CSV table of C-alpha atoms and ligand atoms in Angstrom, one decimal:
chain,number,residue,atom,x,y,z
A,28,UNK,CA,-42.9,77.4,-29.3
A,29,UNK,CA,-39.4,77.7,-27.6
A,30,UNK,CA,-38.1,79.6,-24.6
A,31,UNK,CA,-35.3,82.0,-25.5
A,32,UNK,CA,-32.9,83.8,-23.2
A,33,UNK,CA,-33.7,87.4,-24.3
A,34,UNK,CA,-31.5,89.1,-21.7
A,35,UNK,CA,-28.8,88.4,-19.1
A,36,UNK,CA,-27.5,90.4,-16.2
A,37,UNK,CA,-25.5,90.2,-13.0
A,38,UNK,CA,-24.5,92.1,-10.0
A,39,UNK,CA,-21.6,91.5,-7.6
A,40,UNK,CA,-20.9,93.6,-4.5
A,41,UNK,CA,-18.1,96.2,-4.7
A,42,UNK,CA,-16.1,94.7,-1.8
A,43,UNK,CA,-13.4,92.5,-3.0
A,44,UNK,CA,-12.1,89.9,-0.5
A,45,UNK,CA,-8.7,88.5,-1.4
A,46,UNK,CA,-7.3,85.2,-0.1
A,47,UNK,CA,-4.7,87.3,1.7
A,48,UNK,CA,-7.6,89.0,3.7
A,49,UNK,CA,-8.9,85.6,4.8
A,50,UNK,CA,-5.5,84.8,6.2
A,51,UNK,CA,-6.1,87.5,8.8
A,52,UNK,CA,-9.2,85.6,10.1
A,53,UNK,CA,-8.2,82.0,9.9
A,54,UNK,CA,-5.2,79.7,9.4
A,55,UNK,CA,-5.1,79.5,5.6
A,56,UNK,CA,-3.0,80.7,2.8
A,57,UNK,CA,-3.4,82.1,-0.7
A,58,UNK,CA,-1.3,79.1,-2.0
A,59,UNK,CA,-3.7,76.5,-0.4
A,60,UNK,CA,-6.8,78.2,-1.7
A,61,UNK,CA,-5.5,78.8,-5.3
A,62,UNK,CA,-4.1,75.3,-5.5
A,63,UNK,CA,-7.2,73.5,-4.2
A,64,UNK,CA,-9.9,75.6,-5.7
A,65,UNK,CA,-8.6,78.2,-8.2
A,66,UNK,CA,-10.2,81.0,-6.2
A,67,UNK,CA,-8.2,84.2,-5.8
A,68,UNK,CA,-10.8,86.6,-4.6
A,69,UNK,CA,-14.6,86.8,-4.0
A,70,UNK,CA,-17.1,89.6,-3.3
A,71,UNK,CA,-18.9,90.2,0.0
A,72,UNK,CA,-21.8,92.5,0.6
A,73,UNK,CA,-21.5,95.5,2.9
A,74,UNK,CA,-23.9,95.6,5.9
A,75,UNK,CA,-27.4,96.4,4.7
A,76,UNK,CA,-27.3,95.0,1.2
A,77,UNK,CA,-29.9,92.3,0.7
A,78,UNK,CA,-30.3,89.4,-1.7
A,79,UNK,CA,-33.3,91.2,-3.1
A,80,UNK,CA,-31.2,94.4,-3.8
A,81,UNK,CA,-28.6,92.3,-5.7
A,82,UNK,CA,-31.4,90.4,-7.5
A,83,UNK,CA,-33.0,93.7,-8.6
A,84,UNK,CA,-29.8,95.1,-10.0
A,85,UNK,CA,-29.1,91.9,-11.9
A,86,UNK,CA,-32.7,91.8,-13.1
A,87,UNK,CA,-32.7,95.4,-14.4
A,88,UNK,CA,-29.5,94.7,-16.4
A,89,UNK,CA,-31.2,91.6,-17.9
A,90,UNK,CA,-34.4,93.5,-18.7
A,91,UNK,CA,-32.4,96.3,-20.4
A,92,UNK,CA,-30.5,93.8,-22.5
A,93,UNK,CA,-33.8,92.2,-23.5
A,94,UNK,CA,-35.2,95.7,-24.3
A,95,UNK,CA,-38.1,95.2,-21.9
A,96,UNK,CA,-39.6,97.2,-19.1
A,97,UNK,CA,-40.1,95.5,-15.7
A,98,UNK,CA,-43.8,95.6,-16.4
A,99,UNK,CA,-43.4,93.0,-19.1
A,100,UNK,CA,-42.4,90.3,-16.6
A,101,UNK,CA,-45.3,87.9,-16.0
A,102,UNK,CA,-43.7,85.7,-13.4
A,103,UNK,CA,-40.6,85.6,-11.2
A,104,UNK,CA,-38.6,82.5,-10.3
A,105,UNK,CA,-35.8,83.0,-7.8
A,106,UNK,CA,-33.2,80.4,-6.7
A,107,UNK,CA,-31.3,80.8,-3.5
A,108,UNK,CA,-30.1,78.8,-0.5
A,109,UNK,CA,-29.5,82.0,1.5
A,110,UNK,CA,-32.9,83.8,1.6
A,111,UNK,CA,-33.1,87.2,3.1
A,112,UNK,CA,-35.6,85.8,5.7
A,113,UNK,CA,-36.7,82.4,6.8
A,114,UNK,CA,-40.0,83.3,5.1
A,115,UNK,CA,-41.4,84.7,2.9
A,116,UNK,CA,-39.0,83.9,0.1
A,117,UNK,CA,-36.7,86.5,-1.5
A,118,UNK,CA,-38.8,86.3,-4.7
A,119,UNK,CA,-41.5,88.4,-3.2
A,120,UNK,CA,-39.0,91.0,-1.9
A,121,UNK,CA,-37.6,91.2,-5.5
A,122,UNK,CA,-41.1,91.6,-6.8
A,123,UNK,CA,-41.8,94.4,-4.4
A,124,UNK,CA,-38.5,96.2,-5.4
A,125,UNK,CA,-39.4,95.8,-9.1
A,126,UNK,CA,-43.0,97.1,-8.5
A,127,UNK,CA,-44.8,94.1,-9.9
A,128,UNK,CA,-47.6,93.3,-7.5
A,129,UNK,CA,-49.9,90.4,-8.4
A,130,UNK,CA,-47.7,88.2,-10.6
A,131,UNK,CA,-46.5,84.9,-9.2
A,132,UNK,CA,-43.1,84.7,-7.5
A,133,UNK,CA,-41.7,81.3,-6.9
A,134,UNK,CA,-38.6,80.6,-4.7
A,135,UNK,CA,-36.5,77.5,-5.7
A,136,UNK,CA,-34.5,75.7,-3.0
A,137,UNK,CA,-32.2,73.3,-4.8
A,138,UNK,CA,-28.9,75.0,-4.0
A,139,UNK,CA,-26.2,74.9,-6.7
A,140,UNK,CA,-28.7,73.5,-9.2
A,141,UNK,CA,-31.3,76.0,-8.3
A,142,UNK,CA,-30.9,78.1,-11.4
A,143,UNK,CA,-31.4,75.0,-13.6
A,144,UNK,CA,-34.4,73.8,-11.7
A,145,UNK,CA,-35.8,77.3,-12.0
A,146,UNK,CA,-35.1,77.3,-15.7
A,147,UNK,CA,-36.9,74.0,-16.2
A,148,UNK,CA,-40.0,75.4,-14.5
A,149,UNK,CA,-39.9,78.7,-16.4
A,150,UNK,CA,-39.4,76.9,-19.7
A,151,UNK,CA,-42.4,74.7,-19.0
A,152,UNK,CA,-44.6,77.7,-18.2
A,153,UNK,CA,-43.5,79.4,-21.4
A,154,UNK,CA,-43.8,76.4,-23.7
A,155,UNK,CA,-47.3,75.6,-22.4
A,156,UNK,CA,-48.4,79.3,-22.9
A,157,UNK,CA,-48.9,79.9,-19.2
A,158,UNK,CA,-46.6,82.9,-19.2
A,159,UNK,CA,-44.8,84.7,-22.1
A,160,UNK,CA,-42.0,86.4,-20.1
A,161,UNK,CA,-40.4,85.0,-17.0
A,162,UNK,CA,-37.6,86.6,-14.9
A,163,UNK,CA,-35.3,83.9,-13.6
A,164,UNK,CA,-32.7,84.9,-10.9
A,165,UNK,CA,-30.0,83.2,-8.9
A,166,UNK,CA,-28.8,85.1,-5.9
A,167,UNK,CA,-26.7,84.3,-2.8
A,168,UNK,CA,-25.3,86.1,0.2
A,169,UNK,CA,-22.9,83.6,1.8
A,170,UNK,CA,-20.6,86.0,3.6
A,171,UNK,CA,-23.0,86.7,6.5
A,172,UNK,CA,-23.2,83.0,7.3
A,173,UNK,CA,-19.7,81.7,7.2
A,174,UNK,CA,-17.5,80.5,10.0
A,175,UNK,CA,-14.5,82.8,9.6
A,176,UNK,CA,-12.4,80.9,12.2
A,177,UNK,CA,-10.0,78.1,11.3
A,178,UNK,CA,-12.8,75.6,12.2
A,179,UNK,CA,-14.7,76.7,9.1
A,180,UNK,CA,-11.9,77.2,6.7
A,181,UNK,CA,-12.6,74.3,4.4
A,182,UNK,CA,-15.9,76.0,3.4
A,183,UNK,CA,-15.5,79.7,4.2
A,184,UNK,CA,-12.7,80.3,1.7
A,185,UNK,CA,-14.9,78.9,-1.2
A,186,UNK,CA,-18.0,81.0,-1.1
A,187,UNK,CA,-18.9,84.5,-2.3
A,188,UNK,CA,-21.9,86.8,-2.8
A,189,UNK,CA,-23.6,87.7,-6.1
A,190,UNK,CA,-26.6,87.6,-8.3
A,191,UNK,CA,-27.3,86.7,-11.9
A,192,UNK,CA,-30.5,87.0,-13.9
A,193,UNK,CA,-32.0,86.1,-17.2
A,194,UNK,CA,-35.2,87.2,-19.0
A,195,UNK,CA,-36.9,84.2,-20.6
A,196,UNK,CA,-39.4,84.9,-23.4
A,197,UNK,CA,-41.5,82.9,-25.8
A,198,UNK,CA,-40.2,82.7,-29.4
A,199,UNK,CA,-41.6,80.7,-32.3
A,200,UNK,CA,-38.7,81.1,-34.8
A,201,UNK,CA,-38.1,77.4,-34.3
A,202,UNK,CA,-34.3,77.4,-34.2
A,203,UNK,CA,-33.2,79.3,-31.1
A,204,UNK,CA,-33.9,78.6,-27.4
A,205,UNK,CA,-33.9,76.1,-24.6
A,206,UNK,CA,-33.8,72.6,-26.2
A,207,UNK,CA,-34.3,70.6,-23.0
A,208,UNK,CA,-33.6,70.6,-19.3
A,209,UNK,CA,-32.6,67.5,-17.2
A,210,UNK,CA,-32.9,67.5,-13.4
A,211,UNK,CA,-31.8,65.0,-10.8
A,212,UNK,CA,-31.6,64.7,-7.0
A,213,UNK,CA,-30.4,62.1,-4.5
A,214,UNK,CA,-31.5,62.9,-0.9
A,215,UNK,CA,-29.4,60.1,0.5
A,216,UNK,CA,-26.6,62.7,0.4
A,217,UNK,CA,-28.6,65.5,1.9
A,218,UNK,CA,-26.3,65.8,5.0
A,219,UNK,CA,-23.0,65.7,3.0
A,220,UNK,CA,-23.3,69.5,2.4
A,221,UNK,CA,-25.8,71.3,4.5
A,222,UNK,CA,-26.6,73.8,7.2
A,223,UNK,CA,-28.2,71.8,10.0
A,224,UNK,CA,-29.5,74.7,12.1
A,225,UNK,CA,-31.6,76.8,12.5
A,226,UNK,CA,-34.1,73.9,12.2
A,227,UNK,CA,-37.8,73.8,12.5
A,228,UNK,CA,-37.4,70.2,13.7
A,229,UNK,CA,-36.3,71.6,17.1
A,230,UNK,CA,-37.8,73.9,19.6
A,231,UNK,CA,-36.1,76.3,19.9
A,232,UNK,CA,-34.8,76.3,16.4
A,233,UNK,CA,-31.3,77.3,17.5
A,234,UNK,CA,-29.7,77.7,20.9
A,235,UNK,CA,-26.6,79.6,22.2
A,236,UNK,CA,-24.9,76.2,22.8
A,237,UNK,CA,-25.5,75.1,19.2
A,238,UNK,CA,-24.2,78.4,17.9
A,239,UNK,CA,-21.1,78.1,20.1
A,240,UNK,CA,-20.5,74.7,18.4
A,241,UNK,CA,-20.9,76.3,15.0
A,242,UNK,CA,-23.8,74.1,14.1
A,243,UNK,CA,-25.6,76.9,12.2
A,244,UNK,CA,-22.7,77.2,9.7
A,245,UNK,CA,-22.6,75.2,6.5
A,246,UNK,CA,-20.7,71.9,6.7
A,247,UNK,CA,-19.4,69.8,3.9
A,248,UNK,CA,-17.6,66.6,3.3
A,249,UNK,CA,-15.6,68.2,0.5
A,250,UNK,CA,-14.0,65.0,-0.9
A,251,UNK,CA,-17.3,63.3,-1.1
A,252,UNK,CA,-18.9,66.2,-3.0
A,253,UNK,CA,-15.9,66.4,-5.3
A,254,UNK,CA,-16.1,62.7,-6.1
A,255,UNK,CA,-19.7,62.8,-7.2
A,256,UNK,CA,-19.5,66.2,-9.0
A,257,UNK,CA,-16.9,65.0,-11.4
A,258,UNK,CA,-19.1,62.1,-12.4
A,259,UNK,CA,-22.5,63.6,-12.4
A,260,UNK,CA,-21.7,66.8,-14.3
A,261,UNK,CA,-20.2,65.1,-17.4
A,262,UNK,CA,-23.1,62.6,-17.2
A,263,UNK,CA,-25.7,65.4,-17.2
A,264,UNK,CA,-24.0,67.1,-20.2
A,265,UNK,CA,-24.1,63.8,-22.1
A,266,UNK,CA,-27.7,63.2,-21.1
A,267,UNK,CA,-28.7,66.6,-22.6
A,268,UNK,CA,-26.8,66.0,-25.8
A,269,UNK,CA,-28.1,62.5,-26.3
A,270,UNK,CA,-31.7,63.7,-25.7
A,271,UNK,CA,-31.3,66.0,-28.6
A,272,UNK,CA,-29.5,63.6,-30.9
A,273,UNK,CA,-26.3,65.6,-30.5
A,274,UNK,CA,-22.7,64.9,-29.4
A,275,UNK,CA,-19.9,66.7,-27.6
A,276,UNK,CA,-18.5,67.6,-31.0
A,277,UNK,CA,-21.6,69.8,-31.6
A,278,UNK,CA,-21.1,71.8,-28.4
A,279,UNK,CA,-19.7,75.3,-28.6
A,280,UNK,CA,-19.7,76.4,-25.0
A,281,UNK,CA,-20.1,74.8,-21.6
A,282,UNK,CA,-21.0,76.9,-18.5
A,283,UNK,CA,-20.6,74.7,-15.5
A,284,UNK,CA,-21.5,75.6,-11.9
A,285,UNK,CA,-18.5,77.3,-10.4
A,286,UNK,CA,-17.6,75.2,-7.3
A,287,UNK,CA,-13.9,74.5,-7.8
A,288,UNK,CA,-11.6,75.1,-10.7
A,289,UNK,CA,-10.3,71.5,-10.4
A,290,UNK,CA,-13.9,70.2,-10.8
A,291,UNK,CA,-14.3,72.4,-13.9
A,292,UNK,CA,-11.1,71.1,-15.4
A,293,UNK,CA,-11.9,67.5,-14.8
A,294,UNK,CA,-15.3,67.9,-16.3
A,295,UNK,CA,-13.7,69.6,-19.3
A,296,UNK,CA,-11.2,66.7,-19.8
A,297,UNK,CA,-13.7,64.0,-19.2
A,298,UNK,CA,-15.9,65.5,-22.0
A,299,UNK,CA,-12.9,66.0,-24.3
A,300,UNK,CA,-13.6,69.8,-24.6
A,301,UNK,CA,-10.9,72.4,-25.0
A,302,UNK,CA,-10.2,74.9,-22.2
A,303,UNK,CA,-11.6,77.8,-24.2
A,304,UNK,CA,-14.9,76.0,-24.6
A,305,UNK,CA,-15.5,75.9,-20.8
A,306,UNK,CA,-16.3,79.1,-18.9
A,307,UNK,CA,-14.5,79.7,-15.6
A,308,UNK,CA,-14.7,82.8,-13.4
A,309,UNK,CA,-14.3,81.2,-10.0
A,310,UNK,CA,-10.9,83.0,-9.6
A,311,UNK,CA,-12.8,86.3,-9.2
A,312,UNK,CA,-16.1,85.4,-7.5
A,313,UNK,CA,-15.6,82.0,-5.7
A,314,UNK,CA,-18.7,79.8,-5.4
A,315,UNK,CA,-21.9,82.0,-5.5
A,316,UNK,CA,-24.1,78.8,-5.6
A,317,UNK,CA,-27.4,79.6,-7.4
A,318,UNK,CA,-25.8,82.7,-9.0
A,319,UNK,CA,-22.7,81.1,-10.6
A,320,UNK,CA,-24.3,80.0,-13.9
A,321,UNK,CA,-26.3,83.2,-14.6
A,322,UNK,CA,-23.2,85.4,-13.7
A,323,UNK,CA,-21.0,83.3,-16.0
A,324,UNK,CA,-23.6,83.5,-18.7
A,325,UNK,CA,-24.0,87.3,-18.5
A,326,UNK,CA,-20.2,87.6,-18.6
A,327,UNK,CA,-19.9,85.3,-21.6
A,328,UNK,CA,-22.5,87.4,-23.5
A,329,UNK,CA,-20.6,90.6,-22.7
A,330,UNK,CA,-17.3,88.9,-23.5
A,331,UNK,CA,-18.5,87.9,-27.0
A,332,UNK,CA,-18.2,84.2,-26.3
A,333,UNK,CA,-21.7,83.4,-27.7
A,334,UNK,CA,-22.8,83.9,-31.2
A,335,UNK,CA,-26.3,83.3,-32.7
A,336,UNK,CA,-26.6,79.6,-33.5
A,337,UNK,CA,-24.0,78.4,-30.9
A,338,UNK,CA,-24.9,75.3,-28.9
A,339,UNK,CA,-24.6,76.1,-25.2
A,340,UNK,CA,-24.8,73.7,-22.3
A,341,UNK,CA,-25.3,74.7,-18.6
A,342,UNK,CA,-24.6,72.1,-16.0
A,343,UNK,CA,-24.6,72.0,-12.2
A,344,UNK,CA,-24.0,69.8,-9.2
A,345,UNK,CA,-24.3,70.5,-5.5
A,346,UNK,CA,-26.0,70.2,-2.1
A,347,UNK,CA,-28.9,67.9,-2.0
A,348,UNK,CA,-27.3,66.2,-3.9
A,349,UNK,CA,-28.9,67.9,-6.8
A,350,UNK,CA,-27.6,68.1,-10.4
A,351,UNK,CA,-28.8,68.8,-13.8
A,352,UNK,CA,-28.2,70.4,-17.2
A,353,UNK,CA,-29.8,72.5,-19.9
A,354,UNK,CA,-29.1,72.6,-23.6
A,355,UNK,CA,-29.6,75.9,-25.4
A,356,UNK,CA,-29.4,76.9,-29.0
A,357,UNK,CA,-28.2,80.5,-28.8
B,425,UT7,O1,-21.1,74.2,-4.8
B,425,UT7,C1,-21.2,73.1,-3.9
B,425,UT7,C2,-20.4,72.0,-4.2
B,425,UT7,N1,-19.2,72.0,-3.5
B,425,UT7,C3,-18.1,71.5,-4.1
B,425,UT7,O2,-18.2,71.0,-5.2
B,425,UT7,C4,-16.8,71.4,-3.3
B,425,UT7,C5,-16.2,70.1,-3.6
B,425,UT7,N2,-15.0,69.9,-2.8
B,425,UT7,C6,-13.9,70.6,-2.9
B,425,UT7,O3,-13.8,71.5,-3.7
B,425,UT7,C7,-12.6,70.2,-2.2
B,425,UT7,O4,-12.9,69.0,-1.5
B,425,UT7,C8,-12.2,71.3,-1.1
B,425,UT7,C9,-11.6,72.5,-1.9
B,425,UT7,C10,-13.3,71.7,-0.3
B,425,UT7,C11,-11.1,70.8,-0.2
B,425,UT7,O5,-10.0,70.3,-1.0
B,425,UT7,P1,-9.3,68.8,-0.7
B,425,UT7,O6,-8.2,68.7,-1.6
B,425,UT7,O7,-10.4,67.8,-0.7
B,425,UT7,O8,-8.8,69.1,0.8
B,425,UT7,P2,-9.2,68.3,2.1
B,425,UT7,O9,-10.5,68.6,2.6
B,425,UT7,O10,-8.8,66.9,2.0
B,425,UT7,O11,-8.1,68.9,3.1
B,425,UT7,C12,-6.7,68.8,3.0
B,425,UT7,C13,-6.0,69.5,4.1
B,425,UT7,C14,-6.6,69.1,5.5
B,425,UT7,O12,-5.5,69.1,6.4
B,425,UT7,P3,-4.9,67.6,6.8
B,425,UT7,O13,-6.0,66.9,7.5
B,425,UT7,O14,-4.4,67.1,5.6
B,425,UT7,O15,-3.8,68.0,7.8
B,425,UT7,C15,-7.5,70.3,5.8
B,425,UT7,O16,-7.6,70.5,7.2
B,425,UT7,O17,-6.2,70.9,4.0
B,425,UT7,C16,-6.7,71.4,5.2
B,425,UT7,N3,-7.6,72.6,4.9
B,425,UT7,C17,-7.1,73.8,4.7
B,425,UT7,N4,-5.8,74.3,4.8
B,425,UT7,C18,-5.6,75.6,4.6
B,425,UT7,C19,-8.9,72.6,4.7
B,425,UT7,N5,-9.3,73.9,4.4
B,425,UT7,C20,-8.2,74.6,4.4
B,425,UT7,C21,-7.9,76.0,4.2
B,425,UT7,N6,-6.6,76.4,4.2
B,425,UT7,N7,-8.9,76.9,3.8
């Protein structure tokens, strides 16, 4: 029994925010952003749009592609670092929107690697026969939590909003499906990319003074993250290939987490892949964290970049640090 990706879907908000628009809020430039990250524009939600709304739209697209009604979903796994509320998780709000009371809804909190952690759990549920059909979603609303002053420019120019979803189903044809998933974390680096406040370690969880200092905004030591990402991502791809007795020569398509075009290019070169074997859409969406991989996957399917029998690798690295990979026979 294998887990197959039966449908893919994505949703990004209509509002396009160009680099030029960001220059109106902070001291930055289109040139700096494009040169350092490859990002040209990103999407931001309009007031009132929730993560659950975006997740529902992406999920319905994935269900349609799979030829399934929402009622076929037996479990929801939702990855996000920007939940609609401190609790409960966005997964149950998505469940409510889809009208699926009673089934389990699990939120995953492993940031940029959240979609792959979620895939690993869903794959285990399916292979052990616990659930036949799992809806897996990555969704992020960054725009409401960014420091749009010059103080926050190193981070705020990078992130965007969006959602991506896949429908995972059981299949016993023996060829297709998820071959393996490989997950890692190293909490020694937890504070290298994090949002320190609001924090339940403190009473109150946030104060006006802390907000004035911008301590509720995400903070990142960018170079440190970069340095680890370009080592861990190729490593995780190799790990997945080796575990299946395969090599880079067998790989048809790599979908890396979209954090920075320079990271993607370095991963591509380190693995000896050609440019057209590695998916990049960061120029249009920026970094949508848990949503980058499923959005890129849904676009790859629609762009005809995957054919039955292709070997696909998904790989991510990010806050935690967390990183991982998944190998899929399409
Ligand atoms: O998905 C989560 C994982 N995240 C990542 O993988 C991100 C990894 N890191 C990166 O992508 C890069 O480190 C960044 C894109 C964040 C930054 O690029 P960098 O080449 O490492 O730049 P830097 O942080 O060393 O900054 C260079 C200069 C600094 O000025 P000084 O000190 O040289 O005068 C910054 O203050 O660029 C300045 N700077 C900016 N200038 C214009 C930082 N942000 C901006 C900005 N616009 N938005």
